[in-house]
Amino acid sequence: EDRTQILEVCSAPAANAGRTTQGEVFAFFTEQCRKNMHLILALSPIGEAFRRRVRMFPAIVNCCTIDWFMEWPDAALRSV
């Protein structure tokens, strides 16, 4: 059901990109989703849980743009 709807909506833009078969149209849709997807994580920098997550998943810090909305407390800056 969802796949049919995706194919109907994406057929024209995919055809403009030179893709006409169902597989090519769905691949076009998947590429567009990957290209335009943005993910936002909101984590508190205070506490052991944040430190544990950063150690388990270093890409949270290494491969991201971090925007600070408030100042970090001194204790949090020392512990992370």
mmCIF file with all atom_site columns, N, CA and C in Angstrom:
data_model
loop_
_atom_site.group_PDB
_atom_site.id
_atom_site.type_symbol
_atom_site.label_atom_id
_atom_site.label_alt_id
_atom_site.label_comp_id
_atom_site.label_asym_id
_atom_site.label_entity_id
_atom_site.label_seq_id
_atom_site.pdbx_PDB_ins_code
_atom_site.Cartn_x
_atom_site.Cartn_y
_atom_site.Cartn_z
_atom_site.occupancy
_atom_site.B_iso_or_equiv
_atom_site.pdbx_formal_charge
_atom_site.auth_seq_id
_atom_site.auth_comp_id
_atom_site.auth_asym_id
_atom_site.auth_atom_id
_atom_site.pdbx_PDB_model_num
ATOM 1   N N  . GLU A 1 1  ? 0.826  -1.194 0.000   1.00 0.00 ? 1  GLU A N  1
ATOM 2   C CA . GLU A 1 1  ? 0.000  0.000  0.000   1.00 0.00 ? 1  GLU A CA 1
ATOM 3   C C  . GLU A 1 1  ? 0.869  1.256  0.000   1.00 0.00 ? 1  GLU A C  1
ATOM 4   N N  . ASP A 1 2  ? 1.817  1.355  0.942   1.00 0.00 ? 2  ASP A N  1
ATOM 5   C CA . ASP A 1 2  ? 2.704  2.518  0.988   1.00 0.00 ? 2  ASP A CA 1
ATOM 6   C C  . ASP A 1 2  ? 3.610  2.564  -0.238  1.00 0.00 ? 2  ASP A C  1
ATOM 7   N N  . ARG A 1 3  ? 4.080  1.398  -0.639  1.00 0.00 ? 3  ARG A N  1
ATOM 8   C CA . ARG A 1 3  ? 4.983  1.351  -1.792  1.00 0.00 ? 3  ARG A CA 1
ATOM 9   C C  . ARG A 1 3  ? 4.281  1.853  -3.052  1.00 0.00 ? 3  ARG A C  1
ATOM 10  N N  . THR A 1 4  ? 3.018  1.483  -3.236  1.00 0.00 ? 4  THR A N  1
ATOM 11  C CA . THR A 1 4  ? 2.255  1.943  -4.396  1.00 0.00 ? 4  THR A CA 1
ATOM 12  C C  . THR A 1 4  ? 2.118  3.458  -4.386  1.00 0.00 ? 4  THR A C  1
ATOM 13  N N  . GLN A 1 5  ? 1.841  4.004  -3.228  1.00 0.00 ? 5  GLN A N  1
ATOM 14  C CA . GLN A 1 5  ? 1.701  5.456  -3.098  1.00 0.00 ? 5  GLN A CA 1
ATOM 15  C C  . GLN A 1 5  ? 3.031  6.154  -3.384  1.00 0.00 ? 5  GLN A C  1
ATOM 16  N N  . ILE A 1 6  ? 4.119  5.587  -2.883  1.00 0.00 ? 6  ILE A N  1
ATOM 17  C CA . ILE A 1 6  ? 5.454  6.155  -3.137  1.00 0.00 ? 6  ILE A CA 1
ATOM 18  C C  . ILE A 1 6  ? 5.743  6.141  -4.634  1.00 0.00 ? 6  ILE A C  1
ATOM 19  N N  . LEU A 1 7  ? 5.447  5.021  -5.287  1.00 0.00 ? 7  LEU A N  1
ATOM 20  C CA . LEU A 1 7  ? 5.704  4.913  -6.726  1.00 0.00 ? 7  LEU A CA 1
ATOM 21  C C  . LEU A 1 7  ? 4.884  5.917  -7.522  1.00 0.00 ? 7  LEU A C  1
ATOM 22  N N  . GLU A 1 8  ? 3.635  6.138  -7.117  1.00 0.00 ? 8  GLU A N  1
ATOM 23  C CA . GLU A 1 8  ? 2.785  7.103  -7.821  1.00 0.00 ? 8  GLU A CA 1
ATOM 24  C C  . GLU A 1 8  ? 3.325  8.525  -7.680  1.00 0.00 ? 8  GLU A C  1
ATOM 25  N N  . VAL A 1 9  ? 3.728  8.883  -6.483  1.00 0.00 ? 9  VAL A N  1
ATOM 26  C CA . VAL A 1 9  ? 4.189  10.251 -6.233  1.00 0.00 ? 9  VAL A CA 1
ATOM 27  C C  . VAL A 1 9  ? 5.556  10.507 -6.865  1.00 0.00 ? 9  VAL A C  1
ATOM 28  N N  . CYS A 1 10 ? 6.414  9.503  -6.864  1.00 0.00 ? 10 CYS A N  1
ATOM 29  C CA . CYS A 1 10 ? 7.799  9.705  -7.312  1.00 0.00 ? 10 CYS A CA 1
ATOM 30  C C  . CYS A 1 10 ? 8.044  9.374  -8.785  1.00 0.00 ? 10 CYS A C  1
ATOM 31  N N  . SER A 1 11 ? 7.041  8.878  -9.478  1.00 0.00 ? 11 SER A N  1
ATOM 32  C CA . SER A 1 11 ? 7.259  8.461  -10.873 1.00 0.00 ? 11 SER A CA 1
ATOM 33  C C  . SER A 1 11 ? 7.707  9.610  -11.768 1.00 0.00 ? 11 SER A C  1
ATOM 34  N N  . ALA A 1 12 ? 7.047  10.756 -11.663 1.00 0.00 ? 12 ALA A N  1
ATOM 35  C CA . ALA A 1 12 ? 7.405  11.887 -12.529 1.00 0.00 ? 12 ALA A CA 1
ATOM 36  C C  . ALA A 1 12 ? 8.808  12.425 -12.231 1.00 0.00 ? 12 ALA A C  1
ATOM 37  N N  . PRO A 1 13 ? 9.143  12.709 -10.949 1.00 0.00 ? 13 PRO A N  1
ATOM 38  C CA . PRO A 1 13 ? 10.512 13.180 -10.695 1.00 0.00 ? 13 PRO A CA 1
ATOM 39  C C  . PRO A 1 13 ? 11.575 12.146 -11.066 1.00 0.00 ? 13 PRO A C  1
ATOM 40  N N  . ALA A 1 14 ? 11.270 10.867 -10.854 1.00 0.00 ? 14 ALA A N  1
ATOM 41  C CA . ALA A 1 14 ? 12.231 9.821  -11.215 1.00 0.00 ? 14 ALA A CA 1
ATOM 42  C C  . ALA A 1 14 ? 12.393 9.741  -12.733 1.00 0.00 ? 14 ALA A C  1
ATOM 43  N N  . ALA A 1 15 ? 11.295 9.921  -13.461 1.00 0.00 ? 15 ALA A N  1
ATOM 44  C CA . ALA A 1 15 ? 11.373 9.904  -14.924 1.00 0.00 ? 15 ALA A CA 1
ATOM 45  C C  . ALA A 1 15 ? 12.231 11.063 -15.422 1.00 0.00 ? 15 ALA A C  1
ATOM 46  N N  . ASN A 1 16 ? 12.138 12.207 -14.774 1.00 0.00 ? 16 ASN A N  1
ATOM 47  C CA . ASN A 1 16 ? 12.985 13.355 -15.132 1.00 0.00 ? 16 ASN A CA 1
ATOM 48  C C  . ASN A 1 16 ? 14.458 13.046 -14.908 1.00 0.00 ? 16 ASN A C  1
ATOM 49  N N  . ALA A 1 17 ? 14.723 12.162 -13.952 1.00 0.00 ? 17 ALA A N  1
ATOM 50  C CA . ALA A 1 17 ? 16.103 11.767 -13.669 1.00 0.00 ? 17 ALA A CA 1
ATOM 51  C C  . ALA A 1 17 ? 16.518 10.558 -14.507 1.00 0.00 ? 17 ALA A C  1
ATOM 52  N N  . GLY A 1 18 ? 15.644 10.099 -15.401 1.00 0.00 ? 18 GLY A N  1
ATOM 53  C CA . GLY A 1 18 ? 15.982 8.997  -16.293 1.00 0.00 ? 18 GLY A CA 1
ATOM 54  C C  . GLY A 1 18 ? 15.727 7.620  -15.710 1.00 0.00 ? 18 GLY A C  1
ATOM 55  N N  . ARG A 1 19 ? 14.854 7.533  -14.730 1.00 0.00 ? 19 ARG A N  1
ATOM 56  C CA . ARG A 1 19 ? 14.549 6.249  -14.100 1.00 0.00 ? 19 ARG A CA 1
ATOM 57  C C  . ARG A 1 19 ? 13.083 5.928  -14.333 1.00 0.00 ? 19 ARG A C  1
ATOM 58  N N  . THR A 1 20 ? 12.840 4.771  -14.903 1.00 0.00 ? 20 THR A N  1
ATOM 59  C CA . THR A 1 20 ? 11.465 4.466  -15.306 1.00 0.00 ? 20 THR A CA 1
ATOM 60  C C  . THR A 1 20 ? 10.891 3.194  -14.689 1.00 0.00 ? 20 THR A C  1
ATOM 61  N N  . THR A 1 21 ? 11.712 2.185  -14.411 1.00 0.00 ? 21 THR A N  1
ATOM 62  C CA . THR A 1 21 ? 11.169 0.942  -13.858 1.00 0.00 ? 21 THR A CA 1
ATOM 63  C C  . THR A 1 21 ? 10.799 1.137  -12.394 1.00 0.00 ? 21 THR A C  1
ATOM 64  N N  . GLN A 1 22 ? 9.973  0.222  -11.868 1.00 0.00 ? 22 GLN A N  1
ATOM 65  C CA . GLN A 1 22 ? 9.556  0.333  -10.471 1.00 0.00 ? 22 GLN A CA 1
ATOM 66  C C  . GLN A 1 22 ? 10.747 0.293  -9.528  1.00 0.00 ? 22 GLN A C  1
ATOM 67  N N  . GLY A 1 23 ? 11.691 -0.597 -9.795  1.00 0.00 ? 23 GLY A N  1
ATOM 68  C CA . GLY A 1 23 ? 12.893 -0.691 -8.956  1.00 0.00 ? 23 GLY A CA 1
ATOM 69  C C  . GLY A 1 23 ? 13.698 0.592  -8.971  1.00 0.00 ? 23 GLY A C  1
ATOM 70  N N  . GLU A 1 24 ? 13.829 1.191  -10.150 1.00 0.00 ? 24 GLU A N  1
ATOM 71  C CA . GLU A 1 24 ? 14.581 2.443  -10.280 1.00 0.00 ? 24 GLU A CA 1
ATOM 72  C C  . GLU A 1 24 ? 13.862 3.593  -9.587  1.00 0.00 ? 24 GLU A C  1
ATOM 73  N N  . VAL A 1 25 ? 12.529 3.625  -9.684  1.00 0.00 ? 25 VAL A N  1
ATOM 74  C CA . VAL A 1 25 ? 11.754 4.686  -9.026  1.00 0.00 ? 25 VAL A CA 1
ATOM 75  C C  . VAL A 1 25 ? 11.880 4.561  -7.513  1.00 0.00 ? 25 VAL A C  1
ATOM 76  N N  . PHE A 1 26 ? 11.794 3.342  -6.997  1.00 0.00 ? 26 PHE A N  1
ATOM 77  C CA . PHE A 1 26 ? 11.923 3.162  -5.551  1.00 0.00 ? 26 PHE A CA 1
ATOM 78  C C  . PHE A 1 26 ? 13.350 3.476  -5.099  1.00 0.00 ? 26 PHE A C  1
ATOM 79  N N  . ALA A 1 27 ? 14.350 3.119  -5.897  1.00 0.00 ? 27 ALA A N  1
ATOM 80  C CA . ALA A 1 27 ? 15.739 3.473  -5.578  1.00 0.00 ? 27 ALA A CA 1
ATOM 81  C C  . ALA A 1 27 ? 15.911 4.995  -5.565  1.00 0.00 ? 27 ALA A C  1
ATOM 82  N N  . PHE A 1 28 ? 15.253 5.685  -6.500  1.00 0.00 ? 28 PHE A N  1
ATOM 83  C CA . PHE A 1 28 ? 15.284 7.149  -6.543  1.00 0.00 ? 28 PHE A CA 1
ATOM 84  C C  . PHE A 1 28 ? 14.686 7.722  -5.255  1.00 0.00 ? 28 PHE A C  1
ATOM 85  N N  . PHE A 1 29 ? 13.545 7.170  -4.839  1.00 0.00 ? 29 PHE A N  1
ATOM 86  C CA . PHE A 1 29 ? 12.902 7.608  -3.596  1.00 0.00 ? 29 PHE A CA 1
ATOM 87  C C  . PHE A 1 29 ? 13.835 7.418  -2.403  1.00 0.00 ? 29 PHE A C  1
ATOM 88  N N  . THR A 1 30 ? 14.458 6.254  -2.323  1.00 0.00 ? 30 THR A N  1
ATOM 89  C CA . THR A 1 30 ? 15.375 5.958  -1.214  1.00 0.00 ? 30 THR A CA 1
ATOM 90  C C  . THR A 1 30 ? 16.554 6.926  -1.207  1.00 0.00 ? 30 THR A C  1
ATOM 91  N N  . GLU A 1 31 ? 17.119 7.206  -2.375  1.00 0.00 ? 31 GLU A N  1
ATOM 92  C CA . GLU A 1 31 ? 18.239 8.151  -2.467  1.00 0.00 ? 31 GLU A CA 1
ATOM 93  C C  . GLU A 1 31 ? 17.820 9.548  -2.013  1.00 0.00 ? 31 GLU A C  1
ATOM 94  N N  . GLN A 1 32 ? 16.628 9.971  -2.419  1.00 0.00 ? 32 GLN A N  1
ATOM 95  C CA . GLN A 1 32 ? 16.147 11.299 -2.027  1.00 0.00 ? 32 GLN A CA 1
ATOM 96  C C  . GLN A 1 32 ? 15.919 11.366 -0.514  1.00 0.00 ? 32 GLN A C  1
ATOM 97  N N  . CYS A 1 33 ? 15.403 10.298 0.057   1.00 0.00 ? 33 CYS A N  1
ATOM 98  C CA . CYS A 1 33 ? 15.207 10.264 1.522   1.00 0.00 ? 33 CYS A CA 1
ATOM 99  C C  . CYS A 1 33 ? 16.547 10.379 2.239   1.00 0.00 ? 33 CYS A C  1
ATOM 100 N N  . ARG A 1 34 ? 17.536 9.616  1.799   1.00 0.00 ? 34 ARG A N  1
ATOM 101 C CA . ARG A 1 34 ? 18.858 9.672  2.429   1.00 0.00 ? 34 ARG A CA 1
ATOM 102 C C  . ARG A 1 34 ? 19.487 11.060 2.273   1.00 0.00 ? 34 ARG A C  1
ATOM 103 N N  . LYS A 1 35 ? 19.296 11.644 1.110   1.00 0.00 ? 35 LYS A N  1
ATOM 104 C CA . LYS A 1 35 ? 19.892 12.957 0.833   1.00 0.00 ? 35 LYS A CA 1
ATOM 105 C C  . LYS A 1 35 ? 19.271 14.057 1.691   1.00 0.00 ? 35 LYS A C  1
ATOM 106 N N  . ASN A 1 36 ? 17.970 13.951 1.958   1.00 0.00 ? 36 ASN A N  1
ATOM 107 C CA . ASN A 1 36 ? 17.258 15.029 2.634   1.00 0.00 ? 36 ASN A CA 1
ATOM 108 C C  . ASN A 1 36 ? 16.929 14.766 4.100   1.00 0.00 ? 36 ASN A C  1
ATOM 109 N N  . MET A 1 37 ? 17.335 13.627 4.631   1.00 0.00 ? 37 MET A N  1
ATOM 110 C CA . MET A 1 37 ? 16.998 13.310 6.015   1.00 0.00 ? 37 MET A CA 1
ATOM 111 C C  . MET A 1 37 ? 17.954 14.017 6.976   1.00 0.00 ? 37 MET A C  1
ATOM 112 N N  . HIS A 1 38 ? 17.383 14.615 7.978   1.00 0.00 ? 38 HIS A N  1
ATOM 113 C CA . HIS A 1 38 ? 18.157 15.250 9.043   1.00 0.00 ? 38 HIS A CA 1
ATOM 114 C C  . HIS A 1 38 ? 17.667 14.691 10.357  1.00 0.00 ? 38 HIS A C  1
ATOM 115 N N  . LEU A 1 39 ? 18.574 14.477 11.268  1.00 0.00 ? 39 LEU A N  1
ATOM 116 C CA . LEU A 1 39 ? 18.235 13.884 12.548  1.00 0.00 ? 39 LEU A CA 1
ATOM 117 C C  . LEU A 1 39 ? 18.706 14.806 13.654  1.00 0.00 ? 39 LEU A C  1
ATOM 118 N N  . ILE A 1 40 ? 17.857 15.007 14.612  1.00 0.00 ? 40 ILE A N  1
ATOM 119 C CA . ILE A 1 40 ? 18.208 15.866 15.739  1.00 0.00 ? 40 ILE A CA 1
ATOM 120 C C  . ILE A 1 40 ? 18.153 15.043 17.011  1.00 0.00 ? 40 ILE A C  1
ATOM 121 N N  . LEU A 1 41 ? 19.232 15.053 17.758  1.00 0.00 ? 41 LEU A N  1
ATOM 122 C CA . LEU A 1 41 ? 19.282 14.408 19.063  1.00 0.00 ? 41 LEU A CA 1
ATOM 123 C C  . LEU A 1 41 ? 19.414 15.481 20.119  1.00 0.00 ? 41 LEU A C  1
ATOM 124 N N  . ALA A 1 42 ? 18.649 15.374 21.151  1.00 0.00 ? 42 ALA A N  1
ATOM 125 C CA . ALA A 1 42 ? 18.756 16.311 22.272  1.00 0.00 ? 42 ALA A CA 1
ATOM 126 C C  . ALA A 1 42 ? 19.154 15.512 23.501  1.00 0.00 ? 42 ALA A C  1
ATOM 127 N N  . LEU A 1 43 ? 20.363 15.722 23.969  1.00 0.00 ? 43 LEU A N  1
ATOM 128 C CA . LEU A 1 43 ? 20.885 14.994 25.116  1.00 0.00 ? 43 LEU A CA 1
ATOM 129 C C  . LEU A 1 43 ? 21.363 15.981 26.168  1.00 0.00 ? 43 LEU A C  1
ATOM 130 N N  . SER A 1 44 ? 21.112 15.648 27.397  1.00 0.00 ? 44 SER A N  1
ATOM 131 C CA . SER A 1 44 ? 21.632 16.461 28.492  1.00 0.00 ? 44 SER A CA 1
ATOM 132 C C  . SER A 1 44 ? 23.092 16.093 28.705  1.00 0.00 ? 44 SER A C  1
ATOM 133 N N  . PRO A 1 45 ? 23.973 17.083 28.784  1.00 0.00 ? 45 PRO A N  1
ATOM 134 C CA . PRO A 1 45 ? 25.392 16.784 28.969  1.00 0.00 ? 45 PRO A CA 1
ATOM 135 C C  . PRO A 1 45 ? 25.750 16.447 30.415  1.00 0.00 ? 45 PRO A C  1
ATOM 136 N N  . ILE A 1 46 ? 24.774 16.421 31.280  1.00 0.00 ? 46 ILE A N  1
ATOM 137 C CA . ILE A 1 46 ? 25.038 16.188 32.698  1.00 0.00 ? 46 ILE A CA 1
ATOM 138 C C  . ILE A 1 46 ? 24.809 14.722 33.018  1.00 0.00 ? 46 ILE A C  1
ATOM 139 N N  . GLY A 1 47 ? 25.766 14.125 33.689  1.00 0.00 ? 47 GLY A N  1
ATOM 140 C CA . GLY A 1 47 ? 25.566 12.788 34.220  1.00 0.00 ? 47 GLY A CA 1
ATOM 141 C C  . GLY A 1 47 ? 26.332 11.699 33.502  1.00 0.00 ? 47 GLY A C  1
ATOM 142 N N  . GLU A 1 48 ? 26.289 10.535 34.122  1.00 0.00 ? 48 GLU A N  1
ATOM 143 C CA . GLU A 1 48 ? 27.011 9.363  33.637  1.00 0.00 ? 48 GLU A CA 1
ATOM 144 C C  . GLU A 1 48 ? 26.407 8.802  32.347  1.00 0.00 ? 48 GLU A C  1
ATOM 145 N N  . ALA A 1 49 ? 25.104 8.926  32.162  1.00 0.00 ? 49 ALA A N  1
ATOM 146 C CA . ALA A 1 49 ? 24.456 8.358  30.979  1.00 0.00 ? 49 ALA A CA 1
ATOM 147 C C  . ALA A 1 49 ? 25.001 8.980  29.689  1.00 0.00 ? 49 ALA A C  1
ATOM 148 N N  . PHE A 1 50 ? 25.187 10.285 29.683  1.00 0.00 ? 50 PHE A N  1
ATOM 149 C CA . PHE A 1 50 ? 25.729 10.954 28.502  1.00 0.00 ? 50 PHE A CA 1
ATOM 150 C C  . PHE A 1 50 ? 27.148 10.475 28.221  1.00 0.00 ? 50 PHE A C  1
ATOM 151 N N  . ARG A 1 51 ? 27.954 10.410 29.243  1.00 0.00 ? 51 ARG A N  1
ATOM 152 C CA . ARG A 1 51 ? 29.343 9.964  29.075  1.00 0.00 ? 51 ARG A CA 1
ATOM 153 C C  . ARG A 1 51 ? 29.380 8.535  28.533  1.00 0.00 ? 51 ARG A C  1
ATOM 154 N N  . ARG A 1 52 ? 28.523 7.670  29.031  1.00 0.00 ? 52 ARG A N  1
ATOM 155 C CA . ARG A 1 52 ? 28.467 6.284  28.580  1.00 0.00 ? 52 ARG A CA 1
ATOM 156 C C  . ARG A 1 52 ? 28.042 6.214  27.110  1.00 0.00 ? 52 ARG A C  1
ATOM 157 N N  . ARG A 1 53 ? 27.046 6.988  26.732  1.00 0.00 ? 53 ARG A N  1
ATOM 158 C CA . ARG A 1 53 ? 26.580 6.973  25.331  1.00 0.00 ? 53 ARG A CA 1
ATOM 159 C C  . ARG A 1 53 ? 27.656 7.480  24.377  1.00 0.00 ? 53 ARG A C  1
ATOM 160 N N  . VAL A 1 54 ? 28.367 8.518  24.769  1.00 0.00 ? 54 VAL A N  1
ATOM 161 C CA . VAL A 1 54 ? 29.418 9.053  23.903  1.00 0.00 ? 54 VAL A CA 1
ATOM 162 C C  . VAL A 1 54 ? 30.539 8.037  23.741  1.00 0.00 ? 54 VAL A C  1
ATOM 163 N N  . ARG A 1 55 ? 30.847 7.305  24.803  1.00 0.00 ? 55 ARG A N  1
ATOM 164 C CA . ARG A 1 55 ? 31.887 6.278  24.689  1.00 0.00 ? 55 ARG A CA 1
ATOM 165 C C  . ARG A 1 55 ? 31.425 5.106  23.827  1.00 0.00 ? 55 ARG A C  1
ATOM 166 N N  . MET A 1 56 ? 30.151 4.741  23.922  1.00 0.00 ? 56 MET A N  1
ATOM 167 C CA . MET A 1 56 ? 29.626 3.631  23.131  1.00 0.00 ? 56 MET A CA 1
ATOM 168 C C  . MET A 1 56 ? 29.452 4.017  21.665  1.00 0.00 ? 56 MET A C  1
ATOM 169 N N  . PHE A 1 57 ? 29.079 5.273  21.420  1.00 0.00 ? 57 PHE A N  1
ATOM 170 C CA . PHE A 1 57 ? 28.797 5.749  20.065  1.00 0.00 ? 57 PHE A CA 1
ATOM 171 C C  . PHE A 1 57 ? 29.564 7.048  19.811  1.00 0.00 ? 57 PHE A C  1
ATOM 172 N N  . PRO A 1 58 ? 30.864 6.974  19.541  1.00 0.00 ? 58 PRO A N  1
ATOM 173 C CA . PRO A 1 58 ? 31.665 8.189  19.379  1.00 0.00 ? 58 PRO A CA 1
ATOM 174 C C  . PRO A 1 58 ? 31.225 9.074  18.216  1.00 0.00 ? 58 PRO A C  1
ATOM 175 N N  . ALA A 1 59 ? 30.499 8.534  17.248  1.00 0.00 ? 59 ALA A N  1
ATOM 176 C CA . ALA A 1 59 ? 30.028 9.347  16.128  1.00 0.00 ? 59 ALA A CA 1
ATOM 177 C C  . ALA A 1 59 ? 29.024 10.401 16.577  1.00 0.00 ? 59 ALA A C  1
ATOM 178 N N  . ILE A 1 60 ? 28.418 10.214 17.763  1.00 0.00 ? 60 ILE A N  1
ATOM 179 C CA . ILE A 1 60 ? 27.511 11.240 18.287  1.00 0.00 ? 60 ILE A CA 1
ATOM 180 C C  . ILE A 1 60 ? 28.233 12.574 18.368  1.00 0.00 ? 60 ILE A C  1
ATOM 181 N N  . VAL A 1 61 ? 29.507 12.539 18.720  1.00 0.00 ? 61 VAL A N  1
ATOM 182 C CA . VAL A 1 61 ? 30.285 13.773 18.844  1.00 0.00 ? 61 VAL A CA 1
ATOM 183 C C  . VAL A 1 61 ? 31.149 14.006 17.614  1.00 0.00 ? 61 VAL A C  1
ATOM 184 N N  . ASN A 1 62 ? 31.768 12.969 17.084  1.00 0.00 ? 62 ASN A N  1
ATOM 185 C CA . ASN A 1 62 ? 32.736 13.123 16.001  1.00 0.00 ? 62 ASN A CA 1
ATOM 186 C C  . ASN A 1 62 ? 32.116 13.486 14.660  1.00 0.00 ? 62 ASN A C  1
ATOM 187 N N  . CYS A 1 63 ? 30.916 13.020 14.375  1.00 0.00 ? 63 CYS A N  1
ATOM 188 C CA . CYS A 1 63 ? 30.320 13.193 13.049  1.00 0.00 ? 63 CYS A CA 1
ATOM 189 C C  . CYS A 1 63 ? 29.089 14.086 13.076  1.00 0.00 ? 63 CYS A C  1
ATOM 190 N N  . CYS A 1 64 ? 29.014 14.965 14.024  1.00 0.00 ? 64 CYS A N  1
ATOM 191 C CA . CYS A 1 64 ? 27.821 15.789 14.180  1.00 0.00 ? 64 CYS A CA 1
ATOM 192 C C  . CYS A 1 64 ? 28.192 17.258 14.322  1.00 0.00 ? 64 CYS A C  1
ATOM 193 N N  . THR A 1 65 ? 27.219 18.077 14.067  1.00 0.00 ? 65 THR A N  1
ATOM 194 C CA . THR A 1 65 ? 27.323 19.488 14.391  1.00 0.00 ? 65 THR A CA 1
ATOM 195 C C  . THR A 1 65 ? 26.611 19.673 15.713  1.00 0.00 ? 65 THR A C  1
ATOM 196 N N  . ILE A 1 66 ? 27.307 20.247 16.666  1.00 0.00 ? 66 ILE A N  1
ATOM 197 C CA . ILE A 1 66 ? 26.733 20.403 17.993  1.00 0.00 ? 66 ILE A CA 1
ATOM 198 C C  . ILE A 1 66 ? 26.428 21.880 18.219  1.00 0.00 ? 66 ILE A C  1
ATOM 199 N N  . ASP A 1 67 ? 25.180 22.168 18.524  1.00 0.00 ? 67 ASP A N  1
ATOM 200 C CA . ASP A 1 67 ? 24.757 23.521 18.865  1.00 0.00 ? 67 ASP A CA 1
ATOM 201 C C  . ASP A 1 67 ? 24.443 23.557 20.358  1.00 0.00 ? 67 ASP A C  1
ATOM 202 N N  . TRP A 1 68 ? 25.109 24.456 21.064  1.00 0.00 ? 68 TRP A N  1
ATOM 203 C CA . TRP A 1 68 ? 24.834 24.592 22.491  1.00 0.00 ? 68 TRP A CA 1
ATOM 204 C C  . TRP A 1 68 ? 23.797 25.693 22.647  1.00 0.00 ? 68 TRP A C  1
ATOM 205 N N  . PHE A 1 69 ? 22.699 25.362 23.289  1.00 0.00 ? 69 PHE A N  1
ATOM 206 C CA . PHE A 1 69 ? 21.639 26.335 23.491  1.00 0.00 ? 69 PHE A CA 1
ATOM 207 C C  . PHE A 1 69 ? 21.753 27.041 24.835  1.00 0.00 ? 69 PHE A C  1
ATOM 208 N N  . MET A 1 70 ? 22.450 26.425 25.753  1.00 0.00 ? 70 MET A N  1
ATOM 209 C CA . MET A 1 70 ? 22.660 27.019 27.072  1.00 0.00 ? 70 MET A CA 1
ATOM 210 C C  . MET A 1 70 ? 24.098 26.723 27.481  1.00 0.00 ? 70 MET A C  1
ATOM 211 N N  . GLU A 1 71 ? 24.586 27.456 28.443  1.00 0.00 ? 71 GLU A N  1
ATOM 212 C CA . GLU A 1 71 ? 25.927 27.192 28.943  1.00 0.00 ? 71 GLU A CA 1
ATOM 213 C C  . GLU A 1 71 ? 25.937 25.914 29.755  1.00 0.00 ? 71 GLU A C  1
ATOM 214 N N  . TRP A 1 72 ? 27.055 25.175 29.642  1.00 0.00 ? 72 TRP A N  1
ATOM 215 C CA . TRP A 1 72 ? 27.208 23.967 30.437  1.00 0.00 ? 72 TRP A CA 1
ATOM 216 C C  . TRP A 1 72 ? 27.652 24.350 31.842  1.00 0.00 ? 72 TRP A C  1
ATOM 217 N N  . PRO A 1 73 ? 27.179 23.644 32.837  1.00 0.00 ? 73 PRO A N  1
ATOM 218 C CA . PRO A 1 73 ? 27.696 23.851 34.197  1.00 0.00 ? 73 PRO A CA 1
ATOM 219 C C  . PRO A 1 73 ? 29.168 23.420 34.260  1.00 0.00 ? 73 PRO A C  1
ATOM 220 N N  . ASP A 1 74 ? 29.939 24.042 35.124  1.00 0.00 ? 74 ASP A N  1
ATOM 221 C CA . ASP A 1 74 ? 31.364 23.708 35.252  1.00 0.00 ? 74 ASP A CA 1
ATOM 222 C C  . ASP A 1 74 ? 31.575 22.239 35.555  1.00 0.00 ? 74 ASP A C  1
ATOM 223 N N  . ALA A 1 75 ? 30.761 21.668 36.420  1.00 0.00 ? 75 ALA A N  1
ATOM 224 C CA . ALA A 1 75 ? 30.921 20.251 36.779  1.00 0.00 ? 75 ALA A CA 1
ATOM 225 C C  . ALA A 1 75 ? 30.725 19.355 35.560  1.00 0.00 ? 75 ALA A C  1
ATOM 226 N N  . ALA A 1 76 ? 29.786 19.686 34.687  1.00 0.00 ? 76 ALA A N  1
ATOM 227 C CA . ALA A 1 76 ? 29.561 18.875 33.485  1.00 0.00 ? 76 ALA A CA 1
ATOM 228 C C  . ALA A 1 76 ? 30.741 18.982 32.532  1.00 0.00 ? 76 ALA A C  1
ATOM 229 N N  . LEU A 1 77 ? 31.308 20.168 32.397  1.00 0.00 ? 77 LEU A N  1
ATOM 230 C CA . LEU A 1 77 ? 32.451 20.339 31.505  1.00 0.00 ? 77 LEU A CA 1
ATOM 231 C C  . LEU A 1 77 ? 33.649 19.538 31.981  1.00 0.00 ? 77 LEU A C  1
ATOM 232 N N  . ARG A 1 78 ? 33.841 19.442 33.279  1.00 0.00 ? 78 ARG A N  1
ATOM 233 C CA . ARG A 1 78 ? 34.972 18.682 33.819  1.00 0.00 ? 78 ARG A CA 1
ATOM 234 C C  . ARG A 1 78 ? 34.756 17.191 33.712  1.00 0.00 ? 78 ARG A C  1
ATOM 235 N N  . SER A 1 79 ? 33.524 16.727 33.787  1.00 0.00 ? 79 SER A N  1
ATOM 236 C CA . SER A 1 79 ? 33.272 15.288 33.841  1.00 0.00 ? 79 SER A CA 1
ATOM 237 C C  . SER A 1 79 ? 33.121 14.629 32.474  1.00 0.00 ? 79 SER A C  1
ATOM 238 N N  . VAL A 1 80 ? 32.936 15.397 31.416  1.00 0.00 ? 80 VAL A N  1
ATOM 239 C CA . VAL A 1 80 ? 32.739 14.777 30.093  1.00 0.00 ? 80 VAL A CA 1
ATOM 240 C C  . VAL A 1 80 ? 34.065 14.654 29.388  1.00 0.00 ? 80 VAL A C  1
#
